[in-house]
PDB file of C-alpha atoms and ligand atoms in Angstrom:
ATOM      1  CA  UNK K  95    -121.058 -37.843 -80.583  1.00 66.00           C
ATOM      2  CA  UNK K  96    -120.658 -37.510 -76.962  1.00 80.00           C
ATOM      3  CA  UNK K  97    -117.692 -39.521 -75.791  1.00 91.00           C
ATOM      4  CA  UNK K  98    -115.366 -39.225 -72.868  1.00 94.00           C
ATOM      5  CA  UNK K  99    -112.098 -39.950 -75.111  1.00 96.00           C
ATOM      6  CA  UNK K 100    -113.111 -37.280 -77.546  1.00 96.00           C
ATOM      7  CA  UNK K 101    -113.930 -34.747 -74.971  1.00 97.00           C
ATOM      8  CA  UNK K 102    -110.567 -35.065 -73.556  1.00 98.00           C
ATOM      9  CA  UNK K 103    -109.285 -34.610 -76.946  1.00 97.00           C
ATOM     10  CA  UNK K 104    -111.278 -31.270 -77.410  1.00 97.00           C
ATOM     11  CA  UNK K 105    -110.265 -30.004 -73.835  1.00 98.00           C
ATOM     12  CA  UNK K 106    -106.585 -30.217 -74.564  1.00 98.00           C
ATOM     13  CA  UNK K 107    -104.653 -27.433 -76.294  1.00 98.00           C
ATOM     14  CA  UNK K 108    -100.887 -26.437 -76.075  1.00 98.00           C
ATOM     15  CA  UNK K 109    -101.365 -24.405 -73.112  1.00 98.00           C
ATOM     16  CA  UNK K 110     -98.928 -21.300 -72.935  1.00 98.00           C
ATOM     17  CA  UNK K 111     -99.196 -20.317 -69.399  1.00 98.00           C
ATOM     18  CA  UNK K 112    -100.182 -22.333 -66.064  1.00 98.00           C
ATOM     19  CA  UNK K 113    -101.816 -20.947 -63.010  1.00 98.00           C
ATOM     20  CA  UNK K 114     -98.716 -21.026 -60.546  1.00 97.00           C
ATOM     21  CA  UNK K 115    -100.863 -21.349 -57.339  1.00 97.00           C
ATOM     22  CA  UNK K 116    -102.466 -24.701 -58.513  1.00 98.00           C
ATOM     23  CA  UNK K 117    -100.918 -27.823 -57.969  1.00 98.00           C
ATOM     24  CA  UNK K 118    -102.054 -31.184 -59.530  1.00 98.00           C
ATOM     25  CA  UNK K 119    -102.803 -33.698 -56.766  1.00 98.00           C
ATOM     26  CA  UNK K 120    -100.497 -36.682 -56.445  1.00 98.00           C
ATOM     27  CA  UNK K 121    -103.195 -39.290 -57.300  1.00 98.00           C
ATOM     28  CA  UNK K 122    -103.960 -37.449 -60.718  1.00 98.00           C
ATOM     29  CA  UNK K 123    -100.224 -37.386 -61.233  1.00 98.00           C
ATOM     30  CA  UNK K 124     -99.951 -41.244 -60.946  1.00 98.00           C
ATOM     31  CA  UNK K 125    -103.199 -41.618 -63.024  1.00 98.00           C
ATOM     32  CA  UNK K 126    -101.099 -39.627 -65.791  1.00 98.00           C
ATOM     33  CA  UNK K 127     -97.731 -41.383 -65.569  1.00 99.00           C
ATOM     34  CA  UNK K 128     -99.922 -44.632 -65.506  1.00 98.00           C
ATOM     35  CA  UNK K 129    -101.225 -43.788 -69.086  1.00 98.00           C
ATOM     36  CA  UNK K 130     -97.475 -43.159 -70.056  1.00 98.00           C
ATOM     37  CA  UNK K 131     -96.549 -46.716 -68.593  1.00 98.00           C
ATOM     38  CA  UNK K 132     -99.116 -48.442 -70.205  1.00 98.00           C
ATOM     39  CA  UNK K 133     -98.390 -47.110 -73.659  1.00 98.00           C
ATOM     40  CA  UNK K 134     -97.465 -49.462 -76.443  1.00 98.00           C
ATOM     41  CA  UNK K 135     -93.792 -49.800 -77.378  1.00 98.00           C
ATOM     42  CA  UNK K 136     -91.976 -51.856 -80.088  1.00 96.00           C
ATOM     43  CA  UNK K 137     -90.929 -55.559 -78.903  1.00 94.00           C
ATOM     44  CA  UNK K 138     -92.549 -53.990 -75.683  1.00 94.00           C
ATOM     45  CA  UNK K 139     -89.165 -52.550 -74.555  1.00 96.00           C
ATOM     46  CA  UNK K 140     -90.983 -49.495 -73.218  1.00 97.00           C
ATOM     47  CA  UNK K 141     -87.912 -47.436 -73.913  1.00 98.00           C
ATOM     48  CA  UNK K 142     -88.414 -44.354 -71.704  1.00 98.00           C
ATOM     49  CA  UNK K 143     -87.952 -42.844 -68.390  1.00 98.00           C
ATOM     50  CA  UNK K 144     -90.128 -39.854 -66.926  1.00 98.00           C
ATOM     51  CA  UNK K 145     -88.474 -37.643 -64.604  1.00 98.00           C
ATOM     52  CA  UNK K 146     -91.240 -35.271 -62.645  1.00 99.00           C
ATOM     53  CA  UNK K 147     -89.748 -32.206 -61.669  1.00 98.00           C
ATOM     54  CA  UNK K 148     -91.677 -29.797 -59.182  1.00 98.00           C
ATOM     55  CA  UNK K 149     -88.705 -28.114 -57.596  1.00 98.00           C
ATOM     56  CA  UNK K 150     -89.231 -24.267 -58.291  1.00 98.00           C
ATOM     57  CA  UNK K 151     -85.672 -23.628 -58.650  1.00 98.00           C
ATOM     58  CA  UNK K 152     -84.894 -26.478 -61.194  1.00 98.00           C
ATOM     59  CA  UNK K 153     -87.828 -25.297 -63.398  1.00 98.00           C
ATOM     60  CA  UNK K 154     -86.331 -21.676 -63.201  1.00 98.00           C
ATOM     61  CA  UNK K 155     -83.158 -23.244 -64.465  1.00 98.00           C
ATOM     62  CA  UNK K 156     -84.658 -25.199 -67.312  1.00 98.00           C
ATOM     63  CA  UNK K 157     -86.785 -22.375 -68.521  1.00 98.00           C
ATOM     64  CA  UNK K 158     -83.923 -20.355 -70.201  1.00 98.00           C
ATOM     65  CA  UNK K 159     -82.741 -23.686 -71.975  1.00 98.00           C
ATOM     66  CA  UNK K 160     -86.597 -24.203 -73.166  1.00 98.00           C
ATOM     67  CA  UNK K 161     -86.358 -20.984 -75.283  1.00 98.00           C
ATOM     68  CA  UNK K 162     -87.713 -19.239 -72.393  1.00 98.00           C
ATOM     69  CA  UNK K 163     -91.301 -20.315 -72.928  1.00 98.00           C
ATOM     70  CA  UNK K 164     -93.303 -19.663 -69.605  1.00 98.00           C
ATOM     71  CA  UNK K 165     -94.830 -22.766 -69.310  1.00 98.00           C
ATOM     72  CA  UNK K 166     -91.753 -24.568 -67.831  1.00 98.00           C
ATOM     73  CA  UNK K 167     -91.633 -22.238 -64.668  1.00 98.00           C
ATOM     74  CA  UNK K 168     -95.556 -21.615 -64.220  1.00 98.00           C
ATOM     75  CA  UNK K 169     -96.555 -25.403 -64.633  1.00 98.00           C
ATOM     76  CA  UNK K 170     -97.236 -27.597 -61.407  1.00 98.00           C
ATOM     77  CA  UNK K 171     -95.305 -30.660 -62.464  1.00 99.00           C
ATOM     78  CA  UNK K 172     -92.661 -30.642 -65.270  1.00 98.00           C
ATOM     79  CA  UNK K 173     -92.371 -34.160 -67.020  1.00 99.00           C
ATOM     80  CA  UNK K 174     -88.982 -34.975 -68.545  1.00 99.00           C
ATOM     81  CA  UNK K 175     -89.396 -37.433 -71.086  1.00 99.00           C
ATOM     82  CA  UNK K 176     -86.109 -39.281 -71.821  1.00 99.00           C
ATOM     83  CA  UNK K 177     -85.710 -41.925 -74.608  1.00 98.00           C
ATOM     84  CA  UNK K 178     -83.650 -45.179 -73.502  1.00 98.00           C
ATOM     85  CA  UNK K 179     -80.577 -45.740 -75.383  1.00 98.00           C
ATOM     86  CA  UNK K 180     -78.359 -48.601 -73.603  1.00 98.00           C
ATOM     87  CA  UNK K 181     -81.085 -50.963 -72.196  1.00 97.00           C
ATOM     88  CA  UNK K 182     -82.673 -51.594 -76.020  1.00 98.00           C
ATOM     89  CA  UNK K 183     -79.071 -52.886 -76.751  1.00 97.00           C
ATOM     90  CA  UNK K 184     -79.109 -56.783 -77.058  1.00 97.00           C
ATOM     91  CA  UNK K 185     -75.895 -57.082 -75.018  1.00 96.00           C
ATOM     92  CA  UNK K 186     -77.534 -55.022 -72.118  1.00 97.00           C
ATOM     93  CA  UNK K 187     -79.585 -58.103 -71.060  1.00 96.00           C
ATOM     94  CA  UNK K 188     -82.736 -55.926 -71.092  1.00 96.00           C
ATOM     95  CA  UNK K 189     -84.264 -57.224 -74.190  1.00 96.00           C
ATOM     96  CA  UNK K 190     -84.012 -60.727 -72.752  1.00 95.00           C
ATOM     97  CA  UNK K 191     -85.224 -59.697 -69.170  1.00 95.00           C
ATOM     98  CA  UNK K 192     -88.606 -58.139 -70.964  1.00 94.00           C
ATOM     99  CA  UNK K 193     -89.422 -60.908 -73.291  1.00 94.00           C
ATOM    100  CA  UNK K 194     -88.850 -63.523 -70.409  1.00 93.00           C
ATOM    101  CA  UNK K 195     -91.327 -61.087 -68.289  1.00 93.00           C
ATOM    102  CA  UNK K 196     -93.821 -61.711 -70.718  1.00 91.00           C
ATOM    103  CA  UNK K 197     -93.823 -65.244 -70.014  1.00 93.00           C
ATOM    104  CA  UNK K 198     -91.677 -66.610 -73.054  1.00 92.00           C
ATOM    105  CA  UNK K 199     -89.927 -69.650 -73.077  1.00 93.00           C
ATOM    106  CA  UNK K 200     -86.508 -69.721 -73.696  1.00 93.00           C
ATOM    107  CA  UNK K 201     -86.869 -70.983 -77.154  1.00 95.00           C
ATOM    108  CA  UNK K 202     -89.155 -68.247 -78.202  1.00 94.00           C
ATOM    109  CA  UNK K 203     -87.220 -65.526 -76.637  1.00 95.00           C
ATOM    110  CA  UNK K 204     -83.744 -66.549 -78.370  1.00 95.00           C
ATOM    111  CA  UNK K 205     -85.827 -66.802 -81.637  1.00 96.00           C
ATOM    112  CA  UNK K 206     -87.250 -63.263 -81.015  1.00 95.00           C
ATOM    113  CA  UNK K 207     -83.893 -61.893 -79.942  1.00 96.00           C
ATOM    114  CA  UNK K 208     -82.634 -63.005 -83.613  1.00 96.00           C
ATOM    115  CA  UNK K 209     -85.660 -61.095 -84.982  1.00 96.00           C
ATOM    116  CA  UNK K 210     -85.311 -58.228 -82.923  1.00 96.00           C
ATOM    117  CA  UNK K 211     -81.398 -57.978 -83.986  1.00 96.00           C
ATOM    118  CA  UNK K 212     -82.165 -58.609 -87.844  1.00 96.00           C
ATOM    119  CA  UNK K 213     -85.083 -56.105 -87.674  1.00 96.00           C
ATOM    120  CA  UNK K 214     -83.059 -53.531 -86.197  1.00 96.00           C
ATOM    121  CA  UNK K 215     -79.668 -53.855 -87.498  1.00 95.00           C
ATOM    122  CA  UNK K 216     -79.736 -50.297 -89.046  1.00 95.00           C
ATOM    123  CA  UNK K 217     -80.921 -48.797 -85.629  1.00 97.00           C
ATOM    124  CA  UNK K 218     -78.747 -50.523 -83.181  1.00 96.00           C
ATOM    125  CA  UNK K 219     -75.652 -49.477 -84.814  1.00 96.00           C
ATOM    126  CA  UNK K 220     -75.633 -46.227 -83.538  1.00 97.00           C
ATOM    127  CA  UNK K 221     -76.649 -44.453 -80.258  1.00 98.00           C
ATOM    128  CA  UNK K 222     -77.948 -41.751 -82.474  1.00 98.00           C
ATOM    129  CA  UNK K 223     -80.146 -43.801 -84.610  1.00 98.00           C
ATOM    130  CA  UNK K 224     -81.340 -45.678 -81.369  1.00 98.00           C
ATOM    131  CA  UNK K 225     -82.160 -42.132 -80.104  1.00 98.00           C
ATOM    132  CA  UNK K 226     -84.422 -41.638 -83.413  1.00 98.00           C
ATOM    133  CA  UNK K 227     -86.358 -44.910 -82.702  1.00 98.00           C
ATOM    134  CA  UNK K 228     -86.699 -44.750 -78.993  1.00 98.00           C
ATOM    135  CA  UNK K 229     -87.851 -40.991 -78.923  1.00 98.00           C
ATOM    136  CA  UNK K 230     -90.401 -41.599 -81.700  1.00 98.00           C
ATOM    137  CA  UNK K 231     -91.786 -44.361 -79.320  1.00 98.00           C
ATOM    138  CA  UNK K 232     -91.997 -41.654 -76.106  1.00 98.00           C
ATOM    139  CA  UNK K 233     -94.130 -39.457 -78.335  1.00 98.00           C
ATOM    140  CA  UNK K 234     -96.762 -42.232 -77.899  1.00 98.00           C
ATOM    141  CA  UNK K 235     -96.461 -42.261 -74.300  1.00 99.00           C
ATOM    142  CA  UNK K 236     -96.709 -38.562 -74.308  1.00 99.00           C
ATOM    143  CA  UNK K 237     -99.621 -38.255 -76.367  1.00 98.00           C
ATOM    144  CA  UNK K 238    -101.350 -40.954 -73.901  1.00 98.00           C
ATOM    145  CA  UNK K 239    -100.255 -38.977 -70.903  1.00 98.00           C
ATOM    146  CA  UNK K 240    -101.794 -35.818 -72.303  1.00 98.00           C
ATOM    147  CA  UNK K 241    -105.014 -37.260 -72.899  1.00 98.00           C
ATOM    148  CA  UNK K 242    -104.968 -38.844 -69.779  1.00 98.00           C
ATOM    149  CA  UNK K 243    -104.490 -35.530 -68.233  1.00 98.00           C
ATOM    150  CA  UNK K 244    -107.079 -33.748 -70.167  1.00 98.00           C
ATOM    151  CA  UNK K 245    -109.752 -36.409 -69.094  1.00 98.00           C
ATOM    152  CA  UNK K 246    -109.177 -34.966 -65.752  1.00 98.00           C
ATOM    153  CA  UNK K 247    -109.074 -31.396 -66.968  1.00 98.00           C
ATOM    154  CA  UNK K 248    -105.439 -30.964 -66.637  1.00 98.00           C
ATOM    155  CA  UNK K 249    -103.704 -29.098 -69.014  1.00 98.00           C
ATOM    156  CA  UNK K 250    -100.405 -29.821 -71.019  1.00 98.00           C
ATOM    157  CA  UNK K 251     -98.077 -28.654 -73.642  1.00 98.00           C
ATOM    158  CA  UNK K 252     -95.880 -30.736 -75.445  1.00 98.00           C
ATOM    159  CA  UNK K 253     -92.337 -28.896 -75.923  1.00 98.00           C
ATOM    160  CA  UNK K 254     -89.624 -29.696 -78.205  1.00 97.00           C
ATOM    161  CA  UNK K 255     -88.043 -26.138 -78.539  1.00 98.00           C
ATOM    162  CA  UNK K 256     -85.342 -27.023 -75.987  1.00 98.00           C
ATOM    163  CA  UNK K 257     -81.433 -27.275 -75.764  1.00 98.00           C
ATOM    164  CA  UNK K 258     -80.950 -30.759 -75.531  1.00 98.00           C
ATOM    165  CA  UNK K 259     -77.177 -30.748 -74.576  1.00 98.00           C
ATOM    166  CA  UNK K 260     -77.641 -28.163 -72.038  1.00 98.00           C
ATOM    167  CA  UNK K 261     -80.631 -29.836 -70.056  1.00 98.00           C
ATOM    168  CA  UNK K 262     -78.978 -33.283 -70.328  1.00 98.00           C
ATOM    169  CA  UNK K 263     -76.113 -31.605 -68.608  1.00 98.00           C
ATOM    170  CA  UNK K 264     -78.001 -29.895 -66.280  1.00 98.00           C
ATOM    171  CA  UNK K 265     -79.714 -32.980 -64.894  1.00 98.00           C
ATOM    172  CA  UNK K 266     -76.420 -34.937 -64.892  1.00 98.00           C
ATOM    173  CA  UNK K 267     -77.655 -37.406 -67.555  1.00 98.00           C
ATOM    174  CA  UNK K 268     -75.718 -39.969 -68.678  1.00 98.00           C
ATOM    175  CA  UNK K 269     -76.621 -39.977 -72.420  1.00 98.00           C
ATOM    176  CA  UNK K 270     -75.395 -43.378 -72.946  1.00 98.00           C
ATOM    177  CA  UNK K 271     -78.440 -44.622 -70.987  1.00 98.00           C
ATOM    178  CA  UNK K 272     -81.058 -42.172 -71.470  1.00 98.00           C
ATOM    179  CA  UNK K 273     -81.389 -39.060 -73.799  1.00 98.00           C
ATOM    180  CA  UNK K 274     -83.779 -36.362 -73.552  1.00 99.00           C
ATOM    181  CA  UNK K 275     -86.836 -36.624 -75.832  1.00 98.00           C
ATOM    182  CA  UNK K 276     -89.794 -34.232 -74.800  1.00 98.00           C
ATOM    183  CA  UNK K 277     -90.459 -31.816 -72.207  1.00 98.00           C
ATOM    184  CA  UNK K 278     -94.113 -31.926 -70.803  1.00 99.00           C
ATOM    185  CA  UNK K 279     -95.187 -29.252 -68.477  1.00 98.00           C
ATOM    186  CA  UNK K 280     -98.433 -30.260 -66.794  1.00 99.00           C
ATOM    187  CA  UNK K 281    -101.017 -27.720 -64.673  1.00 98.00           C
ATOM    188  CA  UNK K 282    -103.899 -25.577 -64.719  1.00 98.00           C
ATOM    189  CA  UNK K 283    -104.335 -22.801 -67.664  1.00 98.00           C
ATOM    190  CA  UNK K 284    -103.878 -19.300 -66.695  1.00 98.00           C
ATOM    191  CA  UNK K 285    -105.129 -17.952 -69.971  1.00 95.00           C
ATOM    192  CA  UNK K 286    -107.928 -18.162 -72.687  1.00 97.00           C
ATOM    193  CA  UNK K 287    -107.036 -21.242 -74.613  1.00 97.00           C
ATOM    194  CA  UNK K 288    -106.460 -21.021 -78.139  1.00 96.00           C
ATOM    195  CA  UNK K 289    -108.991 -22.406 -80.732  1.00 96.00           C
ATOM    196  CA  UNK K 290    -108.675 -25.890 -82.175  1.00 96.00           C
ATOM    197  CA  UNK K 291    -107.596 -25.371 -85.766  1.00 97.00           C
ATOM    198  CA  UNK K 292    -107.329 -28.454 -87.943  1.00 98.00           C
ATOM    199  CA  UNK K 293    -107.732 -29.565 -91.387  1.00 98.00           C
ATOM    200  CA  UNK K 294    -110.765 -31.290 -92.541  1.00 98.00           C
ATOM    201  CA  UNK K 295    -111.036 -34.891 -92.224  1.00 98.00           C
ATOM    202  CA  UNK K 296    -111.097 -35.369 -95.923  1.00 98.00           C
ATOM    203  CA  UNK K 297    -107.924 -33.486 -96.550  1.00 98.00           C
ATOM    204  CA  UNK K 298    -105.835 -35.762 -94.215  1.00 98.00           C
ATOM    205  CA  UNK K 299    -107.430 -39.103 -95.008  1.00 98.00           C
ATOM    206  CA  UNK K 300    -107.874 -41.657 -97.626  1.00 98.00           C
ATOM    207  CA  UNK K 301    -109.983 -44.570 -97.596  1.00 98.00           C
ATOM    208  CA  UNK K 302    -108.655 -47.627 -99.607  1.00 98.00           C
ATOM    209  CA  UNK K 303    -111.505 -50.305 -99.711  1.00 96.00           C
TER     210      UNK K 303
HETATM  211  C1  FMN T 113     -93.095 -32.653 -81.018  1.00 75.09           C
HETATM  212  C2  FMN T 113     -94.047 -31.252 -80.573  1.00 75.09           C
HETATM  213  C3  FMN T 113     -93.238 -30.108 -80.265  1.00 75.09           C
HETATM  214  C4  FMN T 113     -93.903 -28.916 -79.799  1.00 75.09           C
HETATM  215  N1  FMN T 113     -93.249 -27.936 -79.375  1.00 75.09           N
HETATM  216  C5  FMN T 113     -93.790 -26.889 -78.764  1.00 75.09           C
HETATM  217  C6  FMN T 113     -93.039 -25.841 -77.959  1.00 75.09           C
HETATM  218  O1  FMN T 113     -91.948 -25.999 -78.110  1.00 75.09           O
HETATM  219  N2  FMN T 113     -93.718 -24.887 -77.808  1.00 75.09           N
HETATM  220  C7  FMN T 113     -95.299 -24.697 -77.638  1.00 75.09           C
HETATM  221  O2  FMN T 113     -95.712 -23.692 -77.049  1.00 75.09           O
HETATM  222  N3  FMN T 113     -95.865 -25.676 -78.411  1.00 75.09           N
HETATM  223  C8  FMN T 113     -94.979 -26.612 -78.938  1.00 75.09           C
HETATM  224  N4  FMN T 113     -95.899 -27.614 -79.195  1.00 75.09           N
HETATM  225  C9  FMN T 113     -97.434 -27.713 -79.500  1.00 75.09           C
HETATM  226  C10 FMN T 113     -97.974 -27.402 -80.844  1.00 75.09           C
HETATM  227  O3  FMN T 113     -97.430 -26.030 -81.311  1.00 75.09           O
HETATM  228  C11 FMN T 113     -99.540 -27.627 -80.870  1.00 75.09           C
HETATM  229  O4  FMN T 113     -99.853 -28.757 -80.715  1.00 75.09           O
HETATM  230  C12 FMN T 113    -100.144 -27.048 -82.254  1.00 75.09           C
HETATM  231  O5  FMN T 113     -99.777 -25.992 -82.607  1.00 75.09           O
HETATM  232  C13 FMN T 113    -101.656 -27.357 -82.475  1.00 75.09           C
HETATM  233  O6  FMN T 113    -102.153 -26.609 -81.487  1.00 75.09           O
HETATM  234  P1  FMN T 113    -103.291 -27.404 -80.219  1.00 75.09           P
HETATM  235  O7  FMN T 113    -102.250 -28.338 -79.530  1.00 75.09           O
HETATM  236  O8  FMN T 113    -103.355 -26.083 -79.111  1.00 75.09           O
HETATM  237  O9  FMN T 113    -104.310 -27.599 -80.857  1.00 75.09           O
HETATM  238  C14 FMN T 113     -95.325 -28.963 -79.862  1.00 75.09           C
HETATM  239  C15 FMN T 113     -96.211 -29.967 -80.255  1.00 75.09           C
HETATM  240  C16 FMN T 113     -95.334 -31.265 -80.550  1.00 75.09           C
HETATM  241  C17 FMN T 113     -96.364 -32.162 -81.032  1.00 75.09           C
END
């Protein structure tokens, strides 16, 4: 079946080397970031931040902190995906702000915050648990950005093989606010793509009727 979403899924692969002479136009970067911004998140908290690096010197410094993977320095734009820590805590006031922004009444906001605190009681008790929860959600934004990029024939590679602490230090991150979740280089391939290898659908699905 011909379908633009599936075409993008088929176009995407984990690109290992980008063409250093090609730069993604600003409008396309905005389109990709919008796909991240529009992604779903638990309680609509949007627990992420995207840092977009085009600076060559900084990319070169980051590459050794990502197991020397050549995608880091050869890409056009390097998206550093951060997972929120402090602003998902009720005491930050952000939870209330987000709920109010959705047009929730004061009463409904109060009720939802109670639900939030109760549902997340085992998560909100440590920054480490919060990171597990929010970084999972950043992967949804990352997936949407990769598919959006592929729809424009822009390549990407999700990268998790990195030295989290050293990158956070290099980027001067306040880790009580945000922590590194995923590194996402974007650009144009400078190699033959690898073949898409997947298990058959029957093996990974089970229908219960
Ligand atoms: C969470 C995550 C982390 C990954 N980390 C890396 C990485 O550090 N380096 C890399 O080259 N590919 C990385 N990949 C890409 C996978 O290796 C790749 O998606 C998988 O082998 C399937 O290949 P395909 O995406 O080309 O179809 C990562 C993928 C995911 C989802």
